[in-house]
Coordinates of C-alpha atoms and ligand atoms in Angstrom, one line a residue:
M1 CA 0.0 0.0 0.0
C2 CA 1.8 2.9 -1.3
G3 CA 0.8 6.3 -2.5
I4 CA 1.2 7.5 -6.1
I5 CA 1.1 11.0 -7.6
G6 CA 1.8 12.3 -11.1
I7 CA 1.5 15.8 -12.5
N8 CA 1.8 16.9 -16.1
S9 CA 1.9 20.7 -16.3
N10 CA 3.4 23.8 -17.7
R11 CA 4.8 24.9 -14.3
P12 CA 7.5 23.3 -12.2
V13 CA 5.9 20.4 -10.4
S14 CA 8.3 19.2 -7.6
S15 CA 6.8 21.2 -4.8
A16 CA 3.2 20.2 -5.8
I17 CA 4.3 16.6 -5.9
I18 CA 5.9 16.8 -2.4
N19 CA 2.7 18.4 -1.0
S20 CA 0.6 15.6 -2.5
L21 CA 3.0 13.0 -1.1
K22 CA 2.5 14.5 2.4
K23 CA -1.3 13.8 2.0
L24 CA -0.6 10.3 0.8
E25 CA 1.6 9.3 3.8
Y26 CA -1.4 7.5 5.3
R27 CA -0.7 4.8 2.7
G28 CA 2.9 4.2 3.8
Y29 CA 5.7 6.1 5.3
D30 CA 8.9 4.1 5.2
S31 CA 10.5 5.9 2.2
A32 CA 9.6 8.5 -0.4
G33 CA 10.7 9.6 -3.8
I34 CA 10.2 11.8 -6.8
A35 CA 11.2 11.7 -10.5
T36 CA 10.8 14.6 -12.9
L37 CA 11.7 15.1 -16.5
S38 CA 13.7 18.1 -17.8
D39 CA 15.6 18.6 -21.0
G40 CA 15.3 14.9 -21.8
T41 CA 16.7 13.8 -18.4
I42 CA 15.0 11.8 -15.7
N43 CA 15.9 13.5 -12.4
E44 CA 15.3 11.1 -9.5
I45 CA 15.5 11.8 -5.7
K46 CA 14.7 9.3 -3.1
S47 CA 15.0 9.1 0.6
E48 CA 14.4 6.6 3.5
G49 CA 11.8 7.7 6.0
R50 CA 9.1 10.3 5.8
V51 CA 8.3 12.9 3.1
D52 CA 9.8 15.4 5.4
D53 CA 13.1 13.6 5.1
L54 CA 12.8 13.8 1.3
E55 CA 12.1 17.4 1.5
K56 CA 15.2 18.0 3.6
N57 CA 17.4 16.6 0.8
S58 CA 19.3 19.6 -0.5
L59 CA 18.8 18.4 -4.2
I60 CA 15.1 18.7 -4.0
Q61 CA 15.3 22.5 -4.3
T62 CA 17.1 22.2 -7.5
I63 CA 15.0 19.5 -9.2
Q64 CA 13.6 21.0 -12.5
G65 CA 10.7 19.8 -14.6
S66 CA 7.0 20.5 -15.4
I67 CA 6.2 16.8 -15.5
G68 CA 6.8 14.3 -12.7
I69 CA 5.8 11.4 -10.5
G70 CA 6.1 10.7 -6.8
H71 CA 5.7 7.9 -4.4
V72 CA 5.4 7.0 -0.7
R73 CA 6.2 3.4 0.1
W74 CA 5.1 0.7 2.5
A75 CA 7.7 -2.0 1.9
T76 CA 6.6 -5.4 0.5
H77 CA 9.7 -6.6 -1.3
G78 CA 13.1 -5.4 0.1
L79 CA 14.1 -3.3 3.0
P80 CA 12.6 0.2 3.5
N81 CA 15.7 2.1 2.4
S82 CA 16.4 4.7 -0.3
V83 CA 17.6 2.2 -2.9
N84 CA 14.3 0.3 -2.7
A85 CA 12.3 3.6 -2.6
H86 CA 10.3 4.5 -5.7
P87 CA 10.5 5.8 -8.4
H88 CA 12.6 3.1 -10.1
S89 CA 14.2 4.2 -13.3
S90 CA 16.2 2.8 -16.3
Q91 CA 17.8 5.0 -18.9
S92 CA 14.4 5.4 -20.6
V93 CA 11.6 5.0 -18.1
S94 CA 10.7 5.8 -14.5
V95 CA 8.0 3.9 -12.6
V96 CA 6.0 4.3 -9.3
H97 CA 4.0 1.3 -8.2
N98 CA 1.5 0.3 -5.7
G99 CA 0.7 -3.5 -5.3
I100 CA 2.6 -6.7 -5.7
I101 CA 4.0 -8.4 -8.8
E102 CA 3.7 -12.0 -8.0
N103 CA 5.8 -13.3 -10.9
S104 CA 8.7 -10.9 -10.4
T105 CA 11.3 -13.6 -9.8
L106 CA 10.6 -15.2 -13.1
L107 CA 10.4 -11.9 -15.0
K108 CA 13.7 -10.8 -13.4
K109 CA 15.4 -14.0 -14.6
F110 CA 14.3 -13.3 -18.1
L111 CA 15.3 -9.7 -18.0
V112 CA 18.8 -10.4 -16.5
S113 CA 19.3 -12.9 -19.4
K114 CA 18.6 -9.9 -21.7
G115 CA 21.3 -7.9 -20.0
H116 CA 19.2 -5.7 -17.7
I117 CA 21.0 -4.7 -14.4
F118 CA 18.9 -4.5 -11.3
K119 CA 19.7 -2.1 -8.5
S120 CA 17.0 -2.8 -5.9
Q121 CA 15.4 -5.7 -4.1
T122 CA 11.9 -4.7 -5.2
D123 CA 9.4 -6.4 -7.5
T124 CA 8.6 -3.0 -9.1
E125 CA 12.0 -2.9 -10.9
V126 CA 10.9 -5.7 -13.2
I127 CA 8.2 -3.4 -14.6
V128 CA 10.8 -0.7 -15.4
H129 CA 13.0 -3.1 -17.3
L130 CA 10.1 -4.9 -19.0
I131 CA 8.9 -1.6 -20.5
T132 CA 12.4 -0.7 -21.4
E133 CA 12.9 -4.0 -23.1
N134 CA 9.5 -3.8 -24.9
L135 CA 10.2 -0.2 -26.1
K136 CA 13.2 -1.5 -28.1
T137 CA 10.8 -2.9 -30.7
L138 CA 7.3 -1.6 -29.9
S139 CA 5.4 1.7 -29.8
I140 CA 4.6 3.2 -26.3
I141 CA 1.1 1.8 -26.4
D142 CA 2.1 -1.6 -27.5
S143 CA 4.9 -1.9 -25.0
I144 CA 2.5 -0.9 -22.2
K145 CA -0.1 -3.4 -23.4
K146 CA 2.6 -6.2 -23.6
T147 CA 4.1 -5.3 -20.2
L148 CA 0.8 -5.2 -18.4
K149 CA -0.2 -8.6 -19.9
A150 CA 3.0 -10.1 -18.6
L151 CA 2.5 -8.9 -15.0
H152 CA 0.7 -11.2 -12.5
G153 CA -0.6 -9.7 -9.3
S154 CA -1.9 -6.3 -8.5
F155 CA -0.7 -2.9 -9.5
A156 CA -1.4 0.8 -9.8
L157 CA 1.3 2.4 -11.9
G158 CA 2.6 5.8 -12.9
I159 CA 5.1 5.8 -15.7
L160 CA 7.3 8.6 -17.0
F161 CA 9.3 8.3 -20.3
K162 CA 12.6 10.0 -21.0
D163 CA 11.7 10.7 -24.6
Q164 CA 8.1 11.8 -24.0
P165 CA 8.0 15.3 -22.4
D166 CA 4.2 15.4 -22.4
L167 CA 3.2 11.9 -21.2
I168 CA 2.5 10.1 -17.9
V169 CA 1.0 6.7 -18.3
G170 CA -1.3 5.4 -15.5
A171 CA -2.4 1.8 -15.3
R172 CA -4.4 -0.2 -12.9
R173 CA -5.2 -3.8 -11.9
G174 CA -6.5 -4.5 -8.4
S175 CA -5.0 -1.3 -6.8
P176 CA -7.1 1.8 -7.2
L177 CA -6.0 4.8 -9.4
A178 CA -7.6 8.1 -10.2
V179 CA -7.1 10.8 -12.9
G180 CA -7.7 14.5 -12.1
Y181 CA -8.2 17.4 -14.5
G182 CA -6.8 20.9 -13.9
P183 CA -6.3 24.1 -16.0
N184 CA -3.6 23.2 -18.6
E185 CA -2.5 20.4 -16.4
N186 CA -3.7 16.9 -15.5
Y187 CA -2.9 14.5 -12.6
L188 CA -2.7 10.9 -11.6
G189 CA -3.2 9.8 -8.0
S190 CA -3.8 6.7 -5.9
D191 CA -7.1 8.2 -4.8
S192 CA -9.1 11.4 -5.1
Y193 CA -7.9 12.5 -1.7
A194 CA -4.4 13.0 -3.0
L195 CA -5.8 15.1 -5.8
K196 CA -8.3 17.1 -4.0
A197 CA -6.0 20.1 -3.2
M198 CA -5.6 20.5 -7.0
T199 CA -9.0 19.5 -8.5
N200 CA -12.4 18.2 -7.8
K201 CA -12.8 16.7 -11.3
I202 CA -12.0 13.1 -11.2
T203 CA -12.1 9.9 -13.3
Y204 CA -11.5 6.5 -11.7
L205 CA -9.8 3.8 -13.7
N206 CA -11.4 0.4 -13.7
D207 CA -9.4 -2.8 -13.5
G208 CA -7.4 -3.5 -16.6
E209 CA -7.6 0.1 -17.9
F210 CA -4.7 2.4 -18.6
C211 CA -4.5 6.1 -19.6
F212 CA -2.2 8.6 -21.3
I213 CA -2.1 11.8 -19.3
K214 CA -1.0 14.8 -21.4
K215 CA -1.0 18.5 -20.3
S216 CA -4.1 19.3 -22.3
N217 CA -6.1 16.0 -22.3
V218 CA -6.3 12.5 -21.0
E219 CA -6.9 9.4 -23.2
F220 CA -8.3 6.1 -21.7
F221 CA -7.8 2.6 -23.0
N222 CA -9.1 -0.8 -22.1
E223 CA -6.7 -3.7 -21.7
D224 CA -6.7 -4.5 -25.4
G225 CA -5.5 -0.9 -26.1
K226 CA -8.9 0.2 -27.5
K227 CA -9.7 3.8 -26.7
I228 CA -12.6 4.2 -24.4
N229 CA -14.6 7.1 -23.0
K230 CA -14.8 7.6 -19.2
K231 CA -17.1 9.8 -17.1
V232 CA -15.7 12.8 -15.3
L233 CA -17.1 13.0 -11.8
E234 CA -17.4 16.2 -9.9
L235 CA -16.6 15.8 -6.2
S236 CA -17.5 18.3 -3.5
N237 CA -14.8 20.9 -3.7
E238 CA -14.7 21.5 0.0
E239 CA -11.3 20.4 1.1
E240 CA -11.6 19.3 4.6
K241 CA -9.0 21.0 6.8
Y242 CA -8.3 18.6 9.6
E243 CA -5.6 19.9 12.0
K244 CA -4.3 18.6 15.3
G245 CA -5.2 21.8 17.1
D246 CA -4.0 21.8 20.7
Y247 CA -3.7 18.0 20.8
K248 CA -0.3 16.4 20.8
H249 CA -1.4 13.7 18.4
F250 CA -4.3 13.1 16.0
M251 CA -5.1 10.0 17.9
A252 CA -5.7 12.0 21.1
K253 CA -8.0 14.3 19.2
E254 CA -9.8 11.5 17.5
I255 CA -10.5 9.7 20.8
E256 CA -12.0 13.0 22.2
E257 CA -14.1 13.5 19.0
Q258 CA -16.1 10.3 19.6
P259 CA -19.1 11.9 21.1
T260 CA -19.4 14.0 17.9
T261 CA -19.0 10.9 15.8
L262 CA -21.9 9.3 17.6
K263 CA -24.0 12.4 17.4
N264 CA -23.4 12.6 13.7
G265 CA -24.4 9.0 13.2
I266 CA -27.5 9.3 15.4
N267 CA -28.6 12.5 13.7
E268 CA -28.1 10.9 10.3
Y269 CA -30.0 7.6 10.9
L270 CA -32.6 8.4 13.7
D271 CA -35.7 10.2 12.5
T272 CA -36.5 13.5 14.0
S273 CA -39.1 12.1 16.4
N274 CA -36.4 9.6 17.6
T275 CA -38.8 6.7 17.4
D276 CA -37.7 5.2 14.1
I277 CA -34.5 4.6 12.0
N278 CA -34.2 6.0 8.5
I279 CA -32.3 3.8 6.1
Y280 CA -33.3 5.3 2.7
N281 CA -33.2 3.6 -0.6
F282 CA -32.3 0.2 0.8
P283 CA -32.4 -1.7 -2.5
W284 CA -33.8 -5.1 -1.4
K285 CA -37.0 -6.3 0.3
I286 CA -36.3 -7.3 3.8
S287 CA -38.1 -10.6 3.2
E288 CA -35.4 -11.4 0.6
I289 CA -32.7 -11.5 3.4
S290 CA -32.4 -14.3 5.8
S291 CA -28.7 -14.1 6.7
I292 CA -25.9 -11.6 7.0
T293 CA -22.2 -11.9 6.5
L294 CA -20.0 -9.1 7.9
I295 CA -16.5 -8.8 6.5
G296 CA -13.5 -6.6 7.4
C297 CA -9.9 -6.4 8.5
G298 CA -8.2 -5.4 11.8
T299 CA -10.4 -3.0 13.8
A300 CA -13.1 -3.2 11.2
Y301 CA -13.2 -7.0 11.7
H302 CA -13.6 -6.3 15.4
S303 CA -16.6 -4.2 14.5
C304 CA -18.0 -7.2 12.6
L305 CA -17.4 -9.4 15.6
M306 CA -19.2 -6.9 17.9
A307 CA -22.1 -6.7 15.4
K308 CA -22.5 -10.5 15.4
Y309 CA -23.7 -10.3 19.1
W310 CA -26.2 -7.6 18.3
F311 CA -27.5 -9.2 15.1
E312 CA -28.0 -12.5 16.9
E313 CA -29.8 -10.9 19.7
L314 CA -31.9 -8.4 17.8
T315 CA -32.7 -10.3 14.6
S316 CA -33.6 -13.8 13.4
L317 CA -30.8 -13.6 10.7
D318 CA -28.1 -16.2 10.5
V319 CA -25.0 -14.3 11.2
N320 CA -21.5 -14.9 9.9
I321 CA -18.4 -12.8 10.2
D322 CA -15.2 -13.1 8.3
I323 CA -11.7 -11.7 8.0
A324 CA -11.6 -10.4 4.4
S325 CA -8.2 -12.0 3.6
E326 CA -9.7 -15.4 4.5
F327 CA -13.1 -14.9 2.9
R328 CA -11.7 -13.9 -0.4
Y329 CA -9.8 -17.2 -1.0
R330 CA -12.1 -19.8 0.8
K331 CA -14.1 -22.1 -1.4
K332 CA -17.6 -21.3 -0.3
K333 CA -21.1 -21.0 -1.7
L334 CA -22.3 -17.4 -1.9
K335 CA -26.0 -17.1 -1.2
N336 CA -28.6 -14.8 -2.8
E337 CA -30.5 -14.4 0.5
T338 CA -27.4 -13.2 2.3
L339 CA -26.6 -9.5 2.8
Y340 CA -22.8 -9.1 2.5
V341 CA -21.6 -6.2 4.6
F342 CA -18.1 -4.8 4.0
V343 CA -16.8 -2.7 6.9
S344 CA -13.9 -0.3 6.3
Q345 CA -12.8 3.1 7.5
S346 CA -10.7 3.9 4.4
G347 CA -12.8 2.0 1.9
E348 CA -9.6 1.1 0.1
T349 CA -8.4 -2.0 2.1
A350 CA -7.3 -4.4 -0.6
D351 CA -8.6 -7.6 1.0
T352 CA -11.9 -6.1 1.8
Y353 CA -12.2 -4.7 -1.7
A354 CA -11.4 -8.1 -3.2
A355 CA -14.0 -9.8 -1.0
L356 CA -16.6 -7.2 -2.2
D357 CA -15.5 -7.7 -5.8
L358 CA -16.0 -11.4 -5.5
C359 CA -19.5 -10.9 -4.2
N360 CA -20.3 -8.3 -6.8
K361 CA -19.1 -10.6 -9.6
N362 CA -21.5 -13.2 -8.3
N363 CA -24.3 -10.7 -8.2
M364 CA -24.7 -10.8 -4.5
K365 CA -26.4 -8.2 -2.3
T366 CA -23.5 -6.0 -1.1
C367 CA -23.5 -3.2 1.4
A368 CA -20.6 -1.0 2.6
V369 CA -20.2 0.5 6.0
V370 CA -17.4 3.0 5.3
N371 CA -16.1 6.4 6.4
V372 CA -14.6 7.6 3.1
I373 CA -17.6 7.8 0.8
E374 CA -15.5 8.5 -2.3
S375 CA -13.6 5.3 -1.7
S376 CA -13.5 2.2 -4.0
I377 CA -15.5 0.1 -1.6
A378 CA -18.2 2.7 -1.3
R379 CA -18.3 3.3 -5.0
E380 CA -18.6 -0.4 -5.8
S381 CA -21.0 -1.6 -3.2
K382 CA -24.7 -1.7 -4.1
F383 CA -25.7 0.1 -1.0
V384 CA -23.6 2.4 1.3
L385 CA -24.1 3.3 5.0
P386 CA -21.6 6.0 5.7
I387 CA -20.3 6.4 9.3
H388 CA -19.7 10.1 9.1
C389 CA -16.8 10.4 11.5
G390 CA -14.8 12.8 9.4
T391 CA -11.1 12.4 8.6
E392 CA -9.3 9.9 10.8
I393 CA -5.5 10.3 10.6
G394 CA -4.1 8.2 13.4
V395 CA -3.2 4.8 12.1
A396 CA -4.8 3.3 15.1
S397 CA -8.5 3.5 14.4
T398 CA -10.5 4.9 17.2
K399 CA -13.5 7.1 16.2
A400 CA -14.1 5.0 13.1
F401 CA -14.5 2.0 15.4
L402 CA -17.2 3.6 17.4
G403 CA -18.7 5.0 14.2
Q404 CA -18.8 1.5 12.6
I405 CA -20.3 -0.3 15.6
L406 CA -22.9 2.5 15.9
I407 CA -24.1 2.0 12.3
L408 CA -24.0 -1.8 12.6
Y409 CA -26.1 -1.6 15.8
I410 CA -28.5 0.7 14.1
L411 CA -28.8 -1.7 11.1
A412 CA -29.4 -4.6 13.5
L413 CA -32.1 -2.7 15.3
K414 CA -33.8 -1.7 12.0
I415 CA -33.7 -5.2 10.5
G416 CA -34.9 -6.6 13.8
A417 CA -37.9 -4.2 13.8
L418 CA -38.7 -4.7 10.1
K419 CA -38.7 -8.5 10.5
G420 CA -40.8 -8.3 13.6
D421 CA -38.0 -9.9 15.6
I422 CA -38.1 -7.2 18.3
E423 CA -41.2 -5.6 19.7
Q424 CA -42.0 -2.0 18.7
K425 CA -41.9 -1.1 22.4
T426 CA -38.4 -2.5 22.8
F427 CA -37.3 -0.9 19.5
K428 CA -38.4 2.5 20.6
Q429 CA -36.8 2.1 24.0
K430 CA -33.5 1.2 22.5
I431 CA -33.6 4.2 20.2
K432 CA -34.3 6.4 23.2
D433 CA -31.3 4.8 25.1
L434 CA -29.1 5.3 22.0
K435 CA -29.8 9.1 22.1
Q436 CA -28.0 9.2 25.5
L437 CA -24.9 7.5 24.2
P438 CA -22.9 10.6 23.1
N439 CA -23.2 12.0 26.6
L440 CA -22.3 8.8 28.3
V441 CA -19.2 8.6 26.1
E442 CA -18.4 12.2 26.9
Q443 CA -18.5 11.5 30.6
T444 CA -16.5 8.3 30.3
L445 CA -13.8 10.3 28.4
S446 CA -13.1 12.2 31.6
I447 CA -11.5 9.1 33.2
D448 CA -8.1 10.2 32.0
H449 CA -5.7 10.8 34.9
K450 CA -6.2 7.4 36.4
I451 CA -5.5 5.7 33.0
Q452 CA -2.3 7.7 32.6
T453 CA -1.1 6.4 36.0
I454 CA -2.1 2.8 35.2
A455 CA -0.4 3.1 31.8
N456 CA 3.0 3.5 33.6
T457 CA 2.8 -0.1 34.6
F458 CA 2.8 -1.1 31.0
N459 CA 6.2 0.5 30.5
D460 CA 8.3 -2.6 31.1
V461 CA 6.0 -5.5 30.7
K462 CA 6.7 -8.4 28.4
G463 CA 3.1 -9.0 27.5
S464 CA -0.5 -8.6 28.6
M465 CA -3.9 -10.1 28.2
F466 CA -7.4 -8.6 27.6
L467 CA -10.3 -10.8 28.6
G468 CA -14.1 -10.4 28.2
R469 CA -17.2 -12.5 27.6
G470 CA -20.2 -11.8 25.4
F471 CA -20.4 -8.2 24.3
S472 CA -17.1 -7.5 26.0
Y473 CA -15.1 -10.1 24.1
P474 CA -14.9 -8.1 20.8
I475 CA -13.9 -5.1 22.9
A476 CA -11.1 -7.1 24.6
M477 CA -9.8 -8.0 21.1
E478 CA -9.9 -4.4 20.1
G479 CA -8.1 -3.3 23.3
A480 CA -5.4 -5.8 22.7
L481 CA -4.9 -4.7 19.1
K482 CA -4.7 -1.1 20.1
L483 CA -2.0 -1.8 22.7
K484 CA 0.2 -4.0 20.4
E485 CA -0.1 -1.6 17.5
L486 CA 0.8 1.5 19.5
S487 CA 3.1 0.4 22.3
Y488 CA 4.6 -2.7 20.6
I489 CA 3.7 -4.8 23.7
H490 CA 2.5 -8.3 23.1
A491 CA -1.2 -8.3 23.9
E492 CA -3.7 -11.1 23.6
G493 CA -7.4 -10.6 23.4
Y494 CA -9.3 -13.7 24.6
P495 CA -12.8 -14.8 25.6
A496 CA -12.5 -15.0 29.4
G497 CA -14.2 -18.4 29.5
E498 CA -11.5 -19.9 27.1
M499 CA -8.6 -19.2 29.4
K500 CA -8.6 -22.6 31.1
H501 CA -8.3 -24.3 27.7
G502 CA -4.7 -23.2 27.3
P503 CA -3.8 -19.6 27.7
L504 CA -4.0 -19.8 31.5
A505 CA -0.5 -21.3 31.2
L506 CA 0.8 -17.8 30.2
I507 CA -0.3 -16.3 33.5
E508 CA 2.6 -15.6 35.9
E509 CA 3.3 -13.3 38.8
G510 CA 2.8 -9.7 37.8
L511 CA 1.4 -10.2 34.2
P512 CA -1.0 -7.4 33.5
V513 CA -4.5 -8.7 32.6
V514 CA -7.2 -6.3 31.7
V515 CA -10.6 -7.8 32.5
L516 CA -13.8 -6.3 31.0
A517 CA -16.6 -7.2 33.3
P518 CA -19.5 -4.8 33.0
R519 CA -22.7 -5.6 35.0
D520 CA -24.4 -7.5 32.3
N521 CA -25.6 -11.1 31.8
Y522 CA -22.0 -12.4 31.8
Y523 CA -20.8 -10.5 34.9
K524 CA -20.7 -13.3 37.4
K525 CA -19.0 -15.7 35.0
T526 CA -16.4 -13.1 34.1
I527 CA -15.6 -12.3 37.7
S528 CA -15.0 -16.1 38.3
N529 CA -12.6 -16.1 35.4
M530 CA -10.9 -13.1 36.8
Q531 CA -10.5 -14.8 40.1
E532 CA -8.8 -17.7 38.3
V533 CA -6.1 -15.4 36.8
I534 CA -5.7 -13.5 40.1
A535 CA -5.1 -16.8 41.9
R536 CA -2.2 -17.4 39.4
G537 CA -0.5 -14.1 40.1
A538 CA -2.0 -11.8 37.4
K539 CA -2.1 -8.1 38.1
V540 CA -5.7 -7.4 37.1
L541 CA -7.1 -4.1 35.9
L542 CA -10.8 -4.5 36.1
I543 CA -12.9 -2.4 33.8
T544 CA -16.6 -2.4 34.7
N545 CA -19.5 0.1 34.8
K546 CA -20.7 2.2 37.7
S547 CA -23.0 0.3 40.1
K548 CA -24.1 0.5 43.7
D549 CA -23.3 -3.2 44.1
E550 CA -19.9 -4.0 45.5
I551 CA -17.5 -6.1 43.4
V552 CA -17.1 -9.5 45.1
S553 CA -13.5 -10.1 44.5
E554 CA -10.3 -9.4 46.3
N555 CA -6.8 -8.6 45.1
I556 CA -7.8 -6.6 42.1
W557 CA -4.9 -4.4 41.2
E558 CA -6.8 -1.5 39.8
K559 CA -10.4 -0.7 38.8
I560 CA -11.9 1.7 36.3
E561 CA -15.6 2.3 36.2
V562 CA -17.3 3.6 33.0
E563 CA -20.8 5.1 32.9
T564 CA -23.8 2.9 33.1
A565 CA -26.0 2.2 30.1
N566 CA -28.3 -0.5 28.7
E567 CA -26.3 -3.7 28.0
D568 CA -26.2 -3.2 24.3
L569 CA -24.4 0.1 24.7
L570 CA -21.8 -0.9 27.3
P571 CA -19.3 -2.0 24.6
F572 CA -19.0 1.7 23.4
L573 CA -18.1 2.8 26.9
L574 CA -15.7 0.0 27.6
T575 CA -13.7 0.9 24.5
I576 CA -12.8 4.3 25.8
P577 CA -10.4 3.3 28.6
L578 CA -8.7 0.8 26.4
Q579 CA -8.0 3.4 23.7
K580 CA -6.6 5.7 26.3
L581 CA -4.5 2.9 27.9
A582 CA -2.9 2.2 24.5
Y583 CA -2.4 5.9 23.9
Y584 CA -0.7 6.7 27.2
S585 CA 1.4 3.6 27.2
A586 CA 2.8 4.5 23.8
L587 CA 3.3 8.1 24.9
N588 CA 5.3 6.9 27.9
K589 CA 7.5 4.9 25.7
G590 CA 8.0 7.8 23.3
F591 CA 6.7 6.0 20.3
D592 CA 5.3 7.6 17.1
I593 CA 1.6 7.4 18.1
D594 CA 0.0 8.6 14.8
K595 CA 2.4 6.5 12.6
P596 CA 3.4 3.3 14.4
R597 CA 6.3 1.3 13.0
N598 CA 5.6 -1.0 10.0
L599 CA 2.0 0.1 9.6
A600 CA 0.0 2.3 7.3
K601 CA -3.4 3.9 7.6
S602 CA -4.8 2.4 4.4
V603 CA -3.7 -1.2 3.6
T604 CA -4.0 -1.3 -0.2
V605 CA -1.9 -4.4 -0.7
E606 CA -3.1 -7.9 0.2
Ligands
LIG701 O1 -9.6 1.1 6.4 P1 -10.0 -0.1 7.1 O2 -11.0 0.1 8.1 O3 -10.5 -1.1 6.0 O4 -8.7 -0.7 7.7 C1 -8.7 -2.0 8.3 C2 -7.5 -2.2 9.2 O5 -6.3 -2.1 8.4 C3 -7.5 -1.2 10.3 O6 -8.6 -1.2 11.1 C4 -6.3 -1.5 11.2 O7 -6.4 -2.7 11.9 C5 -6.1 -0.3 12.2 N1 -4.8 0.2 12.1 C6 -6.3 -0.7 13.6 O8 -6.2 0.3 14.5

């Protein structure tokens, strides 16, 4: 998952490319590079690390050219260093690439036999040499066609040619790519977000298509090289300014914004009388749907896991959940009466997109729960439920998680009511309760100081466990993911009742164990499981909700109480201290909170 930008203009382009690359860093931030063309020379500058590091390179001020390409990388093949950074260039072409070339080893062998010399460890470099080789005998268009046909795997490409001062070629298979139109200049970008500062007129390439970007026009081709016409979409030209403000990190800001995320979602989907849920233009009859399959990755998968409990309780649907990277390759029977729901903040996650594509190709009912409404997953789903949480910059997903589970809860309530699985009285009461949720989250956010102190304990630990049952189990999984992703501490999320079947062996004196035990149906059972880990030396942080009843357990190390709500809503509240625990523990360790090592915000490779 890398970021691509290309600009073909009459003005010098290097600083515009650098600015766009800064916006694309959410796709990868281990190295960055730029190539421009001036006086028949390809000028290439690359650097390990962030775009800021590239910008500090003294040569960047001198780089000339009114046509160029740029790239931010998330390493797949080869170390994240400046040699493996893109663009990769031969004497005649320069290439930026997002995706993975699966037959690169074979192609490299062939190219080496033809005398090509490779400089990097990347799969991308084979594309450079293959085009160079094909150009020896073929026209530009034929060499592109031949090259693309030879590549297995996924790619979005930007290609610059030494002898073509007015041409950037863009090509796509699997990985998204957009073209933008400006006054006397045109652009290529991995998504419209990268282009939004320059234009709101966009065309998305479909799989297999490629394009020729000239200064004054853009030509599109299908995979056989036949010219095609494409629609120009006009996006809203409001460019959202999303700043950190007084917060140290975007993540801190995004945690605090969660009451607003919930208010936005509630205002969007609850009717003005607060007695019904509006889901407009749902394209299928509810009687046509007897099961639901929820699919996502990472935190979005945890949202699916959470939703499973609600859908099972509130509806008569058969409920399945799946990790997108597993779903897409399993041999399974897709079913017409199933609603396939794809959950994704970015809407660009490659595995989730591939799972959606599989369902679409089989003409299934597909629905997206996404944040970025211009994303590939939103565009290609038959129905979209936006989560409206605004830009999320922190790689660790926080407000998008609450936004996703809110929308999935609302969907479960609505389907339950439409199918007559829940009584109208219960439905209305749950809607009324839901209205209180933003305030309850707001109040829970104030437990801050105590979590900061508790987080100190996580400074030197080897590992930790997060336990919960029922509604709290998905939240335990999410809490563990947040801690490992931000503070690089091994953390296992586990159903509390499963501990005795193996993981109990991990418990030793002083191991921090976070136990989620709100006063719900599972409370007593979870408390028993908690006692079992305490008896074996665990240092237990109990997270529960406020109650007048005393907790019947001794030797708890620390306790945090969130606000009280109806059982369905407790997961929202339990999430807050876990997000803060991960945040403060990473802060104590001095780690890069908004850009944790080895990760990216949008995972556009499989
Ligand atoms: O954009 P998506 O919601 O599809 O992203 C899915 C995961 O990559 C994402 O949730 C990831 O697990 C987060 N970094 C977790 O905080």
